[in-house]
Short mmCIF file of C-alpha atoms in Angstrom, two decimals:
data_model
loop_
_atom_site.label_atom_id
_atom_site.label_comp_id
_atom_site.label_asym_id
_atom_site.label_seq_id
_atom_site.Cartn_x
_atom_site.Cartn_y
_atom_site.Cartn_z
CA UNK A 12 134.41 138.75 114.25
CA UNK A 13 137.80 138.41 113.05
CA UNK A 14 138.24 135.20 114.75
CA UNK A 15 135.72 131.95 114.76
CA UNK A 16 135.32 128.72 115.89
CA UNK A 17 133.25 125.97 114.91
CA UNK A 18 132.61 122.88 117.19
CA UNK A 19 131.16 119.83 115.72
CA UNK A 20 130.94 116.29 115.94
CA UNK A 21 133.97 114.11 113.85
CA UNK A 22 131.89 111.29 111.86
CA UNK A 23 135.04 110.40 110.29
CA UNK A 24 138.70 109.20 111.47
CA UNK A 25 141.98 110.35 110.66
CA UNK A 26 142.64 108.79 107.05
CA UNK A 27 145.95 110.47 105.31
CA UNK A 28 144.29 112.07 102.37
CA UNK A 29 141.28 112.51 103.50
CA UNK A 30 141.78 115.58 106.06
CA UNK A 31 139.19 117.40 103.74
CA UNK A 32 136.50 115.23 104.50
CA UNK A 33 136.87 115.04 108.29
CA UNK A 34 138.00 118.87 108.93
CA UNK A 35 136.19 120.57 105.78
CA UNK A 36 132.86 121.28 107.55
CA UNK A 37 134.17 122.73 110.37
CA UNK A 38 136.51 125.01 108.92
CA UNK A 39 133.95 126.39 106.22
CA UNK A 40 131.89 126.97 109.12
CA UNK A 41 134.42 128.80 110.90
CA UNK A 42 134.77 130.58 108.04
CA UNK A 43 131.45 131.61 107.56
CA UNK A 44 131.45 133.31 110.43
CA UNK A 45 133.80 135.55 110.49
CA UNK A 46 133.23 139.37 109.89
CA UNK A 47 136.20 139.86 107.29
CA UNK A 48 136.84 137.92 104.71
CA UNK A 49 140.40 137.15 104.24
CA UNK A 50 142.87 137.35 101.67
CA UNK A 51 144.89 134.40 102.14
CA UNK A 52 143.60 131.15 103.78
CA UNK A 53 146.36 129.29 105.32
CA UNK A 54 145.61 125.83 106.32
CA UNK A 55 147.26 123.22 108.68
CA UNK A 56 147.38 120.45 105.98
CA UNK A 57 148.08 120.12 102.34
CA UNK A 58 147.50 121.70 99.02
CA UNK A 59 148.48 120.06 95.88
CA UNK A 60 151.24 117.85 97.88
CA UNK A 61 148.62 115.27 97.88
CA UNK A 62 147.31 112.02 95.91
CA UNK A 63 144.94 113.43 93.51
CA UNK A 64 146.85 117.37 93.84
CA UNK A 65 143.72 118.39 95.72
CA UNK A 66 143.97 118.46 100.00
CA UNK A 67 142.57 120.59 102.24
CA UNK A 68 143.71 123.61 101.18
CA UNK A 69 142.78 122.90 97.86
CA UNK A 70 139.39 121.85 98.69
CA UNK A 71 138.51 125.53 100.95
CA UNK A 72 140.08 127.36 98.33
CA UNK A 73 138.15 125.84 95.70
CA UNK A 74 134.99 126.17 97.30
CA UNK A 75 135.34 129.54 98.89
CA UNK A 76 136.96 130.61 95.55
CA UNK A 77 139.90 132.48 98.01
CA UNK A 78 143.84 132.08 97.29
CA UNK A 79 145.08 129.37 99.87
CA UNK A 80 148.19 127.47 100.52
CA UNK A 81 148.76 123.99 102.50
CA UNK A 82 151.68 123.98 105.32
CA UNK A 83 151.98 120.44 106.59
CA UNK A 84 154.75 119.23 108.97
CA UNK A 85 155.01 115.43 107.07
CA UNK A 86 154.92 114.77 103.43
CA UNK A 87 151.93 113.14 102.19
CA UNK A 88 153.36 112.38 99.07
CA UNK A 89 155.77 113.65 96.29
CA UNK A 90 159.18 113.89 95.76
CA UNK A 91 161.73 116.82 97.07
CA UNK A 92 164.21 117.49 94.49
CA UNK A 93 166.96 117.31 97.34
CA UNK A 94 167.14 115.03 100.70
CA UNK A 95 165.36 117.49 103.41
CA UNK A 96 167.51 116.51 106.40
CA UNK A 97 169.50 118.94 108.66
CA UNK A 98 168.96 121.96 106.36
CA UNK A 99 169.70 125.34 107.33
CA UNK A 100 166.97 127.97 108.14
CA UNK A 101 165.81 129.23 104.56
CA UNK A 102 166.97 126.34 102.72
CA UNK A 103 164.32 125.23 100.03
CA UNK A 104 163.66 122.76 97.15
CA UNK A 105 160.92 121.61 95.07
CA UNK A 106 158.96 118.72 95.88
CA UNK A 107 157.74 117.43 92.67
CA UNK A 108 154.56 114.44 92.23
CA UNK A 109 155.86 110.88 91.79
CA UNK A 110 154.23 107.51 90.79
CA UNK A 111 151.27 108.13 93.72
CA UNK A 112 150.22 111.17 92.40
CA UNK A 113 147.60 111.44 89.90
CA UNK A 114 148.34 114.53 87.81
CA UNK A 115 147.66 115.81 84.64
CA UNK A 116 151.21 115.84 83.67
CA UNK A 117 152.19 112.18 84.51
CA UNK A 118 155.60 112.49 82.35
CA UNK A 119 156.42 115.59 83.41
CA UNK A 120 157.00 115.08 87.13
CA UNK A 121 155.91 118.78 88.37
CA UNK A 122 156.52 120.98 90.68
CA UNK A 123 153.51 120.90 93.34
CA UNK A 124 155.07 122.00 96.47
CA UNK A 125 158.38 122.79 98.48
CA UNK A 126 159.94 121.57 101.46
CA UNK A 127 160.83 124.58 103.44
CA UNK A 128 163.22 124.71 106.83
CA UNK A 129 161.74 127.80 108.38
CA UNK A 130 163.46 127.19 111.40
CA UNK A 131 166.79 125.60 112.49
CA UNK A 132 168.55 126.06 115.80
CA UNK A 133 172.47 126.24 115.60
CA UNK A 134 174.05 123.56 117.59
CA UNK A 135 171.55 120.79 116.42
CA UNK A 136 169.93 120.70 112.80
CA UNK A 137 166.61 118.42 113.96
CA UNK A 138 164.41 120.58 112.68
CA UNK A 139 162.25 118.99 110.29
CA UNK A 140 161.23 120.96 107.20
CA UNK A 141 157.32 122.26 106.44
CA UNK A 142 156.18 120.84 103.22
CA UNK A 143 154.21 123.53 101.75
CA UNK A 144 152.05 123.55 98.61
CA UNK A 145 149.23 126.15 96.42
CA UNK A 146 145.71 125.02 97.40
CA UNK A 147 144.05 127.36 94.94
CA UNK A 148 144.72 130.47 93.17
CA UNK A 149 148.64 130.46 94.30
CA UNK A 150 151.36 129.19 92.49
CA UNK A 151 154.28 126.71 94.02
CA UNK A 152 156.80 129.59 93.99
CA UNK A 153 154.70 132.23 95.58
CA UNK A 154 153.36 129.62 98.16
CA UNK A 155 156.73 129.40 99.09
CA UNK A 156 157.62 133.08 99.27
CA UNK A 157 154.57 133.92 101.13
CA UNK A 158 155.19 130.79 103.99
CA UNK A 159 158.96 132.40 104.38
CA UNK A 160 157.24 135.83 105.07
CA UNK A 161 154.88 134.15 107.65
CA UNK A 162 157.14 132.27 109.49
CA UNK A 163 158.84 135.40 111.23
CA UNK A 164 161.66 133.32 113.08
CA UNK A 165 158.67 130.55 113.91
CA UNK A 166 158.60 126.84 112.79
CA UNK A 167 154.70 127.88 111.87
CA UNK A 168 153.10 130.49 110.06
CA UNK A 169 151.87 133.32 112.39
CA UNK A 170 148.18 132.65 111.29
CA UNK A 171 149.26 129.12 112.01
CA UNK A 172 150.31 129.86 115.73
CA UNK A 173 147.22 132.36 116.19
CA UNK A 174 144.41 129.79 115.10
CA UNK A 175 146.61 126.93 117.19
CA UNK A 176 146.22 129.14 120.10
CA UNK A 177 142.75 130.74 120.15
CA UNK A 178 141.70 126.37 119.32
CA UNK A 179 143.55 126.12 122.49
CA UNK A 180 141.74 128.75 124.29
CA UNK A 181 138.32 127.50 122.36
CA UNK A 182 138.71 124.26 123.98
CA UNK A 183 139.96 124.97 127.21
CA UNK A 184 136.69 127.38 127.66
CA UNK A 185 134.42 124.08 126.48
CA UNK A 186 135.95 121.97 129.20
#
């Protein structure tokens, strides 16, 4: 198949940080079952824009050993090199870790994400930015460059949209 679903129980809440451990299972098991295996994973949540540089994205990645980036729509944590609001479509900067980030490089202050306006409307800038990061096997610049590509005119990534809509469909069939 070249799309999945995977429905099964939640054990554990909603903790910021933690999306790994509640939405992990389920989306290795989606992932298991599809009939290609993809190139790119792209994953509602974070990457290395997280506490320990290691959220959902990072955590799939890692274990299914594929390239993978995070697009989230709030910033966990970290530190955009520029204030993010009313930005025009495109705009970009580095968000780099701060004090509640554990990183390798705790002097240094790197570069683990951007904040990215993929979308802006032209008589009102309320747009808020995506804050996208490398999960695994992508670096902070190319995460970025491949999110522009994705985003096609769309707040979202297509995949994004796609998987938002067959979970719609998914659900709507269960009820």
């Amino acid at each position: 198949e070249r799309a999945s679903s995977a429905v099964t129980p939640l054990s554990i809440p909603y903790i910021p940080g933690l999306l790994a451990f509640r939405e992990g299972e389920p989306m290795l098991a989606a992932l298991d079952a599809l009939s290609v295996e993809p190139d790119l994973l792209v994953c509602d949540g974070s990457g290395r824009v997280h506490f320990r540089e290691a959220g959902v994205a990072t955590h799939v990645g890692v274990l299914l050993d594929v390239p993978s980036v995070g697009v989230a729509k709030s910033l966990l944590c970290g530190d955009p090199d520029e204030p993010t609001d009313e930005r025009p479509e495109g705009w970009r900067t580095p968000i780099r870790a701060d004090d509640s980030v554990e990183t390798a490089e705790p002097d240094a202050a790197p570069v683990i994400g951007h904040a990215y306006q993929s979308r802006q409307y032209p008589n009102s800038r309320r747009v808020n930015p995506l804050y996208v990061s490398p999960g695994h096997r992508v670096s902070p610049a190319t995460t970025v460059e491949l999110v522009a590509a994705l985003c096609a005119g769309y707040k979202l990534p297509e995949p994004t949209r796609i998987a938002d809509a067959y979970a719609d469909a998914v659900k709507r069939d269960a009820a």
